[in-house]
């Protein structure tokens, strides 16, 4: 049951489980007046369609199609003539494909959920960047959008903002008589709509409404439980995020607990940690 009692961490990471339905609306809100330049480019440039394969040179603002064989990868590169904030958005039929970019002091992995992987960063003119799409299982076809980063390219609605969050948590768990401690460090893109009072996954895979608001900070409380023939589990979480709308910086904390009970074992976890991030688009 070890994976089961870690559900609370996934809930706060806005995985596709728990939370309110995507049609739910909050009565709580925070007024958003962002400084110029934080919001990012609104409309996506016109894109062309092309194929991509091993060793190719990629061009900005292109929708690429390709295929990765089982247990292998394809690697290609790009160099820009001007500094640009760029987005690489990988959409795949198989969840076993990973996206990575390296070059000019960056080494980034695609962040998001299963069949969707997203990387956004500031590319420096004249620098060479290598893109790697790799298979960790079956072969798979993919579509890769390589474009200037824009709100429409990510599918942001009015008053929705793309946020990059870093998670740093410490967790202590008891499995029967066994005690273990863990450290969780990861990153994730999420959507926040301060005026409508929710935080969401891309593509509506899960939505959490603000439970309370204090100035520029909001708190989300979430809890749930499940049961089956031979046991049950439950979890409770609290996430608080504060936003500086002048700089786009986000800071906060998270904490939670989970418990499970089975015929021959009981256990649970407690965790706490910090959240830091910024508004990307």
PDB file of N, CA and C in Angstrom, residues 12 87 105 110 135 137 159 173 215:
ATOM      1  N   UNK A  12      -1.683  17.430  -4.375  1.00  0.00           N
ATOM      2  CA  UNK A  12      -1.192  18.804  -4.359  1.00  0.00           C
ATOM      3  C   UNK A  12      -0.399  19.144  -5.605  1.00  0.00           C
ATOM      4  N   UNK A  87       8.704  27.570 -26.634  1.00  0.00           N
ATOM      5  CA  UNK A  87       7.946  26.473 -26.024  1.00  0.00           C
ATOM      6  C   UNK A  87       8.077  25.241 -26.897  1.00  0.00           C
ATOM      7  N   UNK A 105      23.945  26.238 -20.645  1.00  0.00           N
ATOM      8  CA  UNK A 105      23.730  26.174 -19.194  1.00  0.00           C
ATOM      9  C   UNK A 105      22.319  25.753 -18.803  1.00  0.00           C
ATOM     10  N   UNK A 110      10.888  17.626 -19.866  1.00  0.00           N
ATOM     11  CA  UNK A 110       9.499  17.988 -20.081  1.00  0.00           C
ATOM     12  C   UNK A 110       8.676  17.787 -18.828  1.00  0.00           C
ATOM     13  N   UNK A 135      12.392   7.058 -25.940  1.00  0.00           N
ATOM     14  CA  UNK A 135      11.404   6.051 -25.577  1.00  0.00           C
ATOM     15  C   UNK A 135      11.928   5.241 -24.401  1.00  0.00           C
ATOM     16  N   UNK A 137       9.957   2.735 -23.363  1.00  0.00           N
ATOM     17  CA  UNK A 137       9.168   1.516 -23.505  1.00  0.00           C
ATOM     18  C   UNK A 137       8.918   1.251 -24.972  1.00  0.00           C
ATOM     19  N   UNK A 159      -7.812  35.373 -18.143  1.00  0.00           N
ATOM     20  CA  UNK A 159      -7.494  35.418 -16.707  1.00  0.00           C
ATOM     21  C   UNK A 159      -6.834  34.155 -16.176  1.00  0.00           C
ATOM     22  N   UNK A 173       6.994   8.411   6.775  1.00  0.00           N
ATOM     23  CA  UNK A 173       5.955   7.408   6.614  1.00  0.00           C
ATOM     24  C   UNK A 173       6.189   6.227   7.552  1.00  0.00           C
ATOM     25  N   UNK A 215      -5.467  38.701   1.340  1.00  0.00           N
ATOM     26  CA  UNK A 215      -4.636  39.586   0.535  1.00  0.00           C
ATOM     27  C   UNK A 215      -4.327  38.950  -0.799  1.00  0.00           C
TER      28      UNK A 215
END
